[in-house]
Structures are given as C-alpha cells and as structure tokens.
Amino acid sequence: MEYRIETRCIHGKEQMIKQHPFGTVSVPIYQTATFSHPGIGHSTGYDYSRESNPTRSELEEVVSSLEGAFDTVACSSGMAAVTLCLELFHRGDHILCTDDLYGGSVREFETVGRKRGLEFSYVDTSDWKLAERGIQKNTKALYIETPSNPTMKVTNLYKMKELAKQHDLLLIVDNTFLTPYFQNPLALGADIVIHSGTKFLGGHNDTLAGFLSTSRESLASEIRYLYKTVGSSLSPFDSFLLLRGIKTLSVRLEKQQSNALEIARWLQDHDKIEDVYYVGLPEHPGYDTNLAQSRGFGSMISFHTDTPETARRMLEKIRLITYAESLGGVESLLTYPMLQTHGDVPAEVRERLGITDSFLRMSVGIENIQDLIEDLEYALS
Ligand SMILES: *Cc1c(COP(=O)(O)O)cnc(C)c1O
C-alpha cells in the first residue's frame, strides 16, 4: 500500500521509512563533502557529495514519491534545475514554450540557451491549436507552465501529451505554481517536471532550491550524469530545510488556497480593481481545464488596478503584506512583475501579455484572512 499524499509529505513512500542513526526522527544533516571507502573497490553507497549525499537523497526520494517520479535530482535553485534541463538538448534543437513563462526562464533561454545554439519560440499554449502550429521540424520539446506566470493561463496537459506523442517531443512542465500536492504532470504523461523548490515546497521564503523529476529510467540516468558533471547540487543543510518545509506542504497549501479564494472574491468586488486572474474562480477561462487535470488552484492571484497610481500606492501602503518578489511561502507577498520578475522580458511581449504598470501579482500566505483583507483595504484606500 502506498500512503496518501499528506503522509508522503512527511514520510515518503511506505517502504522508504528508514531507521536513522540513534533513532533520530528527522534525517541528520550529513555535512560532508566526501566519504571514506571501506576498502579498494568498496563504497558505502556515497562517494562525494556533488554526486550524492544521504540528506539530499532522502529529499529526492520524498519529492519523487510526491511527483510519482522514477527519479528526482535536487538542485541549488530553480534556475539551476532549468539550466540542467537545457543540457539535455543539442545545437539546433528547438523548444516550444508557453508564452508567459517565469521571467528568469525566458532570460536563461534567450541568453545562455541561444548562445549554446538552441532555439526557442513562445506561443499561447492555452490554445492547443496554436501550440500545434508552433511545432517545427527541429522541435524537440514542449516547455509548459500551467497556470502560467504571471497571467494564470491554463494549458491542457492531456492535449500537450497528445502533441508530444504525435511529434516525438519531450513534455516538460514547470509545476512550481501548483506543486505535487495539487498537480502531477508525470501521471498525465509529462516526461520531466521542474520545480523551483524555493517557492511552495520550501514554503518559508528562506531557502533556494530546485528539482528536476522524470518518469523515465533512460532520461533519469542521463540527468544523473549531467547533474554530477555540471554540479547543480543542493547543499545538505538546504536539503534538510526543504525536507522540513515539505512536511507541512499539505496544511500550508490548503490554508493558502482558502485565503486566496477569499481574497480573489474580495478583489473582484473592489471598485479600484479591474480584472482578477485566479484559476479558482469559476469564471476564469481555464477553470474547467485546470480542474480536469489537478486537485486545486493554488494561491497565486494577479490583477489589474484601475490606474498605475493605484498599483504604486498599494505597494507603498501595504503594512502586513510584503512588497517582494518570489512566492509560495507562508508570508503573503505582493509583486510588481513589470519591474521585478518580468523586468527582463521585452516590453512589447510584456504589453501583449498585459503585464503593464497597473498589473500586480499576489502570493497569498497563511496569515489570518481578516488581517490580510484589512491590509488590502487600507492599501487601496
Ligand atoms: C521562481 C521560479 C523559477 C526559478 O526558481 P529559483 O528558485 O528562483 O531559481 C522557475 N520557475 C518558476 C515558475 C518560478 O516561479
């Protein structure tokens, strides 16, 4: 029997529950770079921490268990995981991406990726016909975020899997926004799942981490080889912090989601707020698609204010909510995508996506909902 997801957040898979030295209940931090060999040709299973480390291995097994992955590598940041993923491709390969990806991923693709001879194009994958039309002779992968960042468009993962199958493409999904608690792309046919573990998985706005999980054994060994070669490894201490964060993933996400739904509705009714983008609102265009492929909506909300002045005033007046980039932690954050997360995205692309000077993104935390709403009310007054 496999445990249910809340239990797996704490214990991993049933058969994994291990005895730690001295019966420690939490996994020890094996703060070591190297491991002694019992004899020539013998290994304890660990040789050098760039390649593997017991604290990190435990974290990787927990994330694999949550994502239903064959294997997971834990990286030093989400971008380290994205960069590692690019190492799977060769000069001349084309990757078709969702058009409003995390800004750092776009920067990575357009600078480092292009320099390596990789090609990228960006389409609105929430319309699968546009995605199909974007496939070229040299396309090797679909790179999807759903819901997307920051405009919360939902891409149909079943359709993406069909396209990937027909055209022999890898399906890569950045699952940072919904986490394995709400969505498991590998179970829907994705080949690779990427996470910024800095966000919901870590959950406390205190640690950078990233993950690359795969459902396929052959891909897993290729990724493991690249991982130890380029050295994207997460430190033992940060691995411990991620393990600790993930233990409370289920309770944090339930609370964050219920807070987010109340805030989304409250914002909708406010006369200084124009459009509210939250996939948990039944009127969101991606509501049904999201529900068919996940178990929840997460806690990311974007909205347009009536004027740019209102947006600026909100950022300056909030007292409880913090004006900061990042997302997914217990603290509620308000972000100005135009200047922060998407500052390096070309202006005309931002304009087309609606990332304007009156566009804000909120990551809803686990504070008392009344306190959050009072803070928003004050900031909008
Ligand atoms: C933050 C983020 C990343 C990058 O992760 P870091 O941990 O900041 O390097 C990638 N994708 C998404 C969707 C993100 O939100």
PDB file of C-alpha atoms in Angstrom, residues 87-290:
ATOM      1  CA  GLU A  87      21.820  20.355 -21.013  1.00  0.00           C
ATOM      2  CA  LEU A  88      19.659  17.555 -22.451  1.00  0.00           C
ATOM      3  CA  PHE A  89      19.478  19.424 -25.776  1.00  0.00           C
ATOM      4  CA  HIS A  90      21.863  19.916 -28.687  1.00  0.00           C
ATOM      5  CA  ARG A  91      22.799  22.740 -31.035  1.00  0.00           C
ATOM      6  CA  GLY A  92      19.960  23.353 -33.497  1.00  0.00           C
ATOM      7  CA  ASP A  93      17.215  21.882 -31.258  1.00  0.00           C
ATOM      8  CA  HIS A  94      14.054  23.942 -30.921  1.00  0.00           C
ATOM      9  CA  ILE A  95      11.943  24.163 -27.756  1.00  0.00           C
ATOM     10  CA  LEU A  96       8.372  25.445 -27.945  1.00  0.00           C
ATOM     11  CA  CYS A  97       7.364  27.294 -24.766  1.00  0.00           C
ATOM     12  CA  THR A  98       4.311  28.768 -23.076  1.00  0.00           C
ATOM     13  CA  ASP A  99       4.388  32.498 -23.849  1.00  0.00           C
ATOM     14  CA  ASP A 100       4.241  33.814 -20.306  1.00  0.00           C
ATOM     15  CA  LEU A 101       6.886  31.775 -18.566  1.00  0.00           C
ATOM     16  CA  TYR A 102       8.687  32.799 -15.414  1.00  0.00           C
ATOM     17  CA  GLY A 103      10.869  35.744 -16.493  1.00  0.00           C
ATOM     18  CA  GLY A 104      14.097  34.107 -15.299  1.00  0.00           C
ATOM     19  CA  SER A 105      13.447  31.113 -17.553  1.00  0.00           C
ATOM     20  CA  VAL A 106      12.965  33.420 -20.556  1.00  0.00           C
ATOM     21  CA  ARG A 107      16.230  35.188 -19.695  1.00  0.00           C
ATOM     22  CA  GLU A 108      18.020  31.841 -19.426  1.00  0.00           C
ATOM     23  CA  PHE A 109      16.649  30.636 -22.774  1.00  0.00           C
ATOM     24  CA  GLU A 110      17.322  33.872 -24.638  1.00  0.00           C
ATOM     25  CA  THR A 111      20.880  34.361 -23.376  1.00  0.00           C
ATOM     26  CA  VAL A 112      22.549  31.128 -22.254  1.00  0.00           C
ATOM     27  CA  GLY A 113      20.323  28.858 -24.363  1.00  0.00           C
ATOM     28  CA  ARG A 114      20.712  30.821 -27.596  1.00  0.00           C
ATOM     29  CA  LYS A 115      24.462  31.094 -27.079  1.00  0.00           C
ATOM     30  CA  ARG A 116      24.528  27.304 -26.977  1.00  0.00           C
ATOM     31  CA  GLY A 117      22.732  27.209 -30.337  1.00  0.00           C
ATOM     32  CA  LEU A 118      19.297  26.241 -29.001  1.00  0.00           C
ATOM     33  CA  GLU A 119      16.178  27.834 -30.481  1.00  0.00           C
ATOM     34  CA  PHE A 120      13.090  28.881 -28.575  1.00  0.00           C
ATOM     35  CA  SER A 121       9.699  30.204 -29.525  1.00  0.00           C
ATOM     36  CA  TYR A 122       6.780  31.223 -27.366  1.00  0.00           C
ATOM     37  CA  VAL A 123       3.087  30.667 -28.025  1.00  0.00           C
ATOM     38  CA  ASP A 124      -0.122  30.806 -26.034  1.00  0.00           C
ATOM     39  CA  THR A 125      -0.237  27.078 -25.216  1.00  0.00           C
ATOM     40  CA  SER A 126      -3.638  27.513 -23.522  1.00  0.00           C
ATOM     41  CA  ASP A 127      -4.830  27.319 -27.156  1.00  0.00           C
ATOM     42  CA  TRP A 128      -3.533  23.864 -28.161  1.00  0.00           C
ATOM     43  CA  LYS A 129      -4.025  24.640 -31.856  1.00  0.00           C
ATOM     44  CA  LEU A 130      -1.522  27.480 -31.572  1.00  0.00           C
ATOM     45  CA  ALA A 131       0.851  25.068 -29.864  1.00  0.00           C
ATOM     46  CA  GLU A 132       0.439  22.555 -32.695  1.00  0.00           C
ATOM     47  CA  ARG A 133       1.069  25.259 -35.299  1.00  0.00           C
ATOM     48  CA  GLY A 134       4.258  26.277 -33.471  1.00  0.00           C
ATOM     49  CA  ILE A 135       5.870  22.851 -33.826  1.00  0.00           C
ATOM     50  CA  GLN A 136       8.782  22.874 -36.283  1.00  0.00           C
ATOM     51  CA  LYS A 137      10.918  20.178 -37.917  1.00  0.00           C
ATOM     52  CA  ASN A 138      13.635  20.660 -35.293  1.00  0.00           C
ATOM     53  CA  THR A 139      11.283  20.922 -32.287  1.00  0.00           C
ATOM     54  CA  LYS A 140      12.421  18.564 -29.554  1.00  0.00           C
ATOM     55  CA  ALA A 141      10.350  19.606 -26.549  1.00  0.00           C
ATOM     56  CA  LEU A 142       7.300  21.431 -25.235  1.00  0.00           C
ATOM     57  CA  TYR A 143       8.070  23.566 -22.181  1.00  0.00           C
ATOM     58  CA  ILE A 144       4.883  24.343 -20.285  1.00  0.00           C
ATOM     59  CA  GLU A 145       3.837  26.330 -17.220  1.00  0.00           C
ATOM     60  CA  THR A 146       0.251  25.850 -16.116  1.00  0.00           C
ATOM     61  CA  PRO A 147      -1.112  28.014 -14.590  1.00  0.00           C
ATOM     62  CA  SER A 148       1.312  30.384 -16.263  1.00  0.00           C
ATOM     63  CA  ASN A 149       3.293  33.156 -14.680  1.00  0.00           C
ATOM     64  CA  PRO A 150       2.016  35.801 -14.162  1.00  0.00           C
ATOM     65  CA  THR A 151      -1.219  35.812 -16.172  1.00  0.00           C
ATOM     66  CA  MET A 152      -2.536  32.443 -14.902  1.00  0.00           C
ATOM     67  CA  LYS A 153      -3.379  30.897 -18.255  1.00  0.00           C
ATOM     68  CA  VAL A 154      -4.173  27.196 -18.087  1.00  0.00           C
ATOM     69  CA  THR A 155      -2.708  24.773 -20.628  1.00  0.00           C
ATOM     70  CA  ASN A 156      -4.415  21.443 -21.276  1.00  0.00           C
ATOM     71  CA  LEU A 157      -1.774  18.869 -20.342  1.00  0.00           C
ATOM     72  CA  TYR A 158      -3.698  15.986 -21.944  1.00  0.00           C
ATOM     73  CA  LYS A 159      -3.577  17.839 -25.281  1.00  0.00           C
ATOM     74  CA  MET A 160       0.110  18.643 -24.814  1.00  0.00           C
ATOM     75  CA  LYS A 161       0.790  14.947 -24.210  1.00  0.00           C
ATOM     76  CA  GLU A 162      -1.042  14.084 -27.465  1.00  0.00           C
ATOM     77  CA  LEU A 163       1.065  16.611 -29.385  1.00  0.00           C
ATOM     78  CA  ALA A 164       4.253  15.390 -27.736  1.00  0.00           C
ATOM     79  CA  LYS A 165       3.423  11.816 -28.679  1.00  0.00           C
ATOM     80  CA  GLN A 166       2.486  12.624 -32.279  1.00  0.00           C
ATOM     81  CA  HIS A 167       5.633  14.653 -32.882  1.00  0.00           C
ATOM     82  CA  ASP A 168       8.029  12.685 -30.660  1.00  0.00           C
ATOM     83  CA  LEU A 169       8.722  15.577 -28.277  1.00  0.00           C
ATOM     84  CA  LEU A 170       9.689  15.684 -24.625  1.00  0.00           C
ATOM     85  CA  LEU A 171       6.939  17.197 -22.498  1.00  0.00           C
ATOM     86  CA  ILE A 172       8.488  19.370 -19.784  1.00  0.00           C
ATOM     87  CA  VAL A 173       6.234  21.001 -17.171  1.00  0.00           C
ATOM     88  CA  ASP A 174       7.297  23.621 -14.625  1.00  0.00           C
ATOM     89  CA  ASN A 175       4.983  22.602 -11.763  1.00  0.00           C
ATOM     90  CA  THR A 176       6.085  25.316  -9.312  1.00  0.00           C
ATOM     91  CA  PHE A 177       2.694  27.049  -9.072  1.00  0.00           C
ATOM     92  CA  LEU A 178       0.515  24.057  -8.151  1.00  0.00           C
ATOM     93  CA  THR A 179       3.115  21.723  -6.594  1.00  0.00           C
ATOM     94  CA  PRO A 180       2.689  17.927  -6.484  1.00  0.00           C
ATOM     95  CA  TYR A 181       0.064  18.426  -3.778  1.00  0.00           C
ATOM     96  CA  PHE A 182      -2.342  19.733  -6.417  1.00  0.00           C
ATOM     97  CA  GLN A 183      -0.983  18.541  -9.765  1.00  0.00           C
ATOM     98  CA  ASN A 184       1.107  15.592 -11.010  1.00  0.00           C
ATOM     99  CA  PRO A 185       2.127  16.203 -14.646  1.00  0.00           C
ATOM    100  CA  LEU A 186       4.122  12.945 -14.839  1.00  0.00           C
ATOM    101  CA  ALA A 187       0.923  10.978 -14.183  1.00  0.00           C
ATOM    102  CA  LEU A 188      -0.634  12.813 -17.151  1.00  0.00           C
ATOM    103  CA  GLY A 189       2.228  11.805 -19.432  1.00  0.00           C
ATOM    104  CA  ALA A 190       4.878  14.501 -18.945  1.00  0.00           C
ATOM    105  CA  ASP A 191       8.482  13.327 -19.227  1.00  0.00           C
ATOM    106  CA  ILE A 192      10.065  15.917 -16.952  1.00  0.00           C
ATOM    107  CA  VAL A 193       8.771  18.084 -14.106  1.00  0.00           C
ATOM    108  CA  ILE A 194      10.697  21.125 -12.931  1.00  0.00           C
ATOM    109  CA  HIS A 195      10.242  22.914  -9.608  1.00  0.00           C
ATOM    110  CA  SER A 196      11.536  25.986  -8.001  1.00  0.00           C
ATOM    111  CA  GLY A 197      11.726  24.447  -4.526  1.00  0.00           C
ATOM    112  CA  THR A 198      12.302  27.987  -3.255  1.00  0.00           C
ATOM    113  CA  LYS A 199       8.568  28.558  -3.524  1.00  0.00           C
ATOM    114  CA  PHE A 200       5.797  26.325  -2.105  1.00  0.00           C
ATOM    115  CA  LEU A 201       7.947  23.235  -1.441  1.00  0.00           C
ATOM    116  CA  GLY A 202      10.378  25.110   0.831  1.00  0.00           C
ATOM    117  CA  GLY A 203       7.470  27.293   1.826  1.00  0.00           C
ATOM    118  CA  HIS A 204       9.131  29.740   4.202  1.00  0.00           C
ATOM    119  CA  ASN A 205      10.864  32.258   1.926  1.00  0.00           C
ATOM    120  CA  ASP A 206      14.203  31.257   3.456  1.00  0.00           C
ATOM    121  CA  THR A 207      15.929  28.747   1.118  1.00  0.00           C
ATOM    122  CA  LEU A 208      16.713  28.459  -2.584  1.00  0.00           C
ATOM    123  CA  ALA A 209      16.229  25.044  -4.186  1.00  0.00           C
ATOM    124  CA  GLY A 210      15.111  23.397  -7.409  1.00  0.00           C
ATOM    125  CA  PHE A 211      14.084  19.946  -8.632  1.00  0.00           C
ATOM    126  CA  LEU A 212      14.134  18.010 -11.866  1.00  0.00           C
ATOM    127  CA  SER A 213      11.974  14.876 -11.758  1.00  0.00           C
ATOM    128  CA  THR A 214      11.465  12.339 -14.507  1.00  0.00           C
ATOM    129  CA  SER A 215       9.205   9.398 -15.121  1.00  0.00           C
ATOM    130  CA  ARG A 216      11.626   7.602 -17.447  1.00  0.00           C
ATOM    131  CA  GLU A 217      14.554   5.454 -16.460  1.00  0.00           C
ATOM    132  CA  SER A 218      16.690   6.274 -19.529  1.00  0.00           C
ATOM    133  CA  LEU A 219      16.169  10.003 -19.038  1.00  0.00           C
ATOM    134  CA  ALA A 220      16.921   9.635 -15.326  1.00  0.00           C
ATOM    135  CA  SER A 221      20.385   8.201 -15.932  1.00  0.00           C
ATOM    136  CA  GLU A 222      21.156  10.901 -18.490  1.00  0.00           C
ATOM    137  CA  ILE A 223      20.066  13.591 -15.994  1.00  0.00           C
ATOM    138  CA  ARG A 224      22.078  11.989 -13.145  1.00  0.00           C
ATOM    139  CA  TYR A 225      25.193  12.008 -15.328  1.00  0.00           C
ATOM    140  CA  LEU A 226      24.708  15.666 -16.297  1.00  0.00           C
ATOM    141  CA  TYR A 227      23.920  16.573 -12.671  1.00  0.00           C
ATOM    142  CA  LYS A 228      27.170  15.233 -11.238  1.00  0.00           C
ATOM    143  CA  THR A 229      29.058  16.700 -14.198  1.00  0.00           C
ATOM    144  CA  VAL A 230      27.820  20.286 -14.061  1.00  0.00           C
ATOM    145  CA  GLY A 231      27.467  20.365 -10.234  1.00  0.00           C
ATOM    146  CA  SER A 232      23.991  21.806  -9.694  1.00  0.00           C
ATOM    147  CA  SER A 233      23.720  20.087  -6.307  1.00  0.00           C
ATOM    148  CA  LEU A 234      21.718  21.311  -3.312  1.00  0.00           C
ATOM    149  CA  SER A 235      23.691  21.504  -0.047  1.00  0.00           C
ATOM    150  CA  PRO A 236      22.990  19.042   2.804  1.00  0.00           C
ATOM    151  CA  PHE A 237      21.713  21.823   5.085  1.00  0.00           C
ATOM    152  CA  ASP A 238      19.368  23.253   2.456  1.00  0.00           C
ATOM    153  CA  SER A 239      18.202  19.696   1.703  1.00  0.00           C
ATOM    154  CA  PHE A 240      17.264  19.389   5.379  1.00  0.00           C
ATOM    155  CA  LEU A 241      15.342  22.695   5.255  1.00  0.00           C
ATOM    156  CA  LEU A 242      13.441  21.516   2.184  1.00  0.00           C
ATOM    157  CA  LEU A 243      12.571  18.219   3.869  1.00  0.00           C
ATOM    158  CA  ARG A 244      11.295  20.185   6.842  1.00  0.00           C
ATOM    159  CA  GLY A 245       9.289  22.543   4.629  1.00  0.00           C
ATOM    160  CA  ILE A 246       7.669  19.733   2.667  1.00  0.00           C
ATOM    161  CA  LYS A 247       6.372  18.100   5.865  1.00  0.00           C
ATOM    162  CA  THR A 248       3.773  20.880   6.160  1.00  0.00           C
ATOM    163  CA  LEU A 249       3.067  21.283   2.421  1.00  0.00           C
ATOM    164  CA  SER A 250      -0.489  19.947   2.662  1.00  0.00           C
ATOM    165  CA  VAL A 251      -1.637  22.144   5.564  1.00  0.00           C
ATOM    166  CA  ARG A 252       0.049  25.237   4.157  1.00  0.00           C
ATOM    167  CA  LEU A 253      -1.465  24.789   0.705  1.00  0.00           C
ATOM    168  CA  GLU A 254      -4.985  24.164   2.000  1.00  0.00           C
ATOM    169  CA  LYS A 255      -4.820  27.349   4.067  1.00  0.00           C
ATOM    170  CA  GLN A 256      -3.134  29.381   1.322  1.00  0.00           C
ATOM    171  CA  GLN A 257      -5.738  28.251  -1.184  1.00  0.00           C
ATOM    172  CA  SER A 258      -8.719  29.096   1.019  1.00  0.00           C
ATOM    173  CA  ASN A 259      -7.207  32.511   1.822  1.00  0.00           C
ATOM    174  CA  ALA A 260      -6.571  33.069  -1.906  1.00  0.00           C
ATOM    175  CA  LEU A 261     -10.153  32.296  -2.889  1.00  0.00           C
ATOM    176  CA  GLU A 262     -11.497  34.792  -0.354  1.00  0.00           C
ATOM    177  CA  ILE A 263      -9.041  37.459  -1.460  1.00  0.00           C
ATOM    178  CA  ALA A 264      -9.784  36.869  -5.156  1.00  0.00           C
ATOM    179  CA  ARG A 265     -13.503  37.373  -4.489  1.00  0.00           C
ATOM    180  CA  TRP A 266     -12.863  40.432  -2.352  1.00  0.00           C
ATOM    181  CA  LEU A 267     -10.671  41.980  -5.057  1.00  0.00           C
ATOM    182  CA  GLN A 268     -13.341  41.272  -7.698  1.00  0.00           C
ATOM    183  CA  ASP A 269     -15.833  43.359  -5.700  1.00  0.00           C
ATOM    184  CA  HIS A 270     -13.464  46.295  -5.159  1.00  0.00           C
ATOM    185  CA  ASP A 271     -14.119  49.265  -7.436  1.00  0.00           C
ATOM    186  CA  LYS A 272     -10.408  50.090  -7.859  1.00  0.00           C
ATOM    187  CA  ILE A 273      -9.644  46.585  -9.140  1.00  0.00           C
ATOM    188  CA  GLU A 274     -10.408  45.704 -12.757  1.00  0.00           C
ATOM    189  CA  ASP A 275      -9.585  42.128 -13.745  1.00  0.00           C
ATOM    190  CA  VAL A 276      -8.737  39.391 -11.281  1.00  0.00           C
ATOM    191  CA  TYR A 277      -6.880  36.318 -12.556  1.00  0.00           C
ATOM    192  CA  TYR A 278      -7.216  33.357 -10.212  1.00  0.00           C
ATOM    193  CA  VAL A 279      -7.781  29.824 -11.501  1.00  0.00           C
ATOM    194  CA  GLY A 280     -10.024  29.057  -8.532  1.00  0.00           C
ATOM    195  CA  LEU A 281     -12.724  31.468  -9.784  1.00  0.00           C
ATOM    196  CA  PRO A 282     -15.320  29.559 -11.849  1.00  0.00           C
ATOM    197  CA  GLU A 283     -15.401  32.479 -14.317  1.00  0.00           C
ATOM    198  CA  HIS A 284     -11.674  32.052 -15.052  1.00  0.00           C
ATOM    199  CA  PRO A 285     -11.413  30.774 -18.660  1.00  0.00           C
ATOM    200  CA  GLY A 286      -9.133  27.919 -17.592  1.00  0.00           C
ATOM    201  CA  TYR A 287     -11.219  26.819 -14.590  1.00  0.00           C
ATOM    202  CA  ASP A 288     -12.592  23.578 -16.085  1.00  0.00           C
ATOM    203  CA  THR A 289      -9.349  22.575 -17.781  1.00  0.00           C
ATOM    204  CA  ASN A 290      -7.421  23.125 -14.568  1.00  0.00           C
TER     205      ASN A 290
END
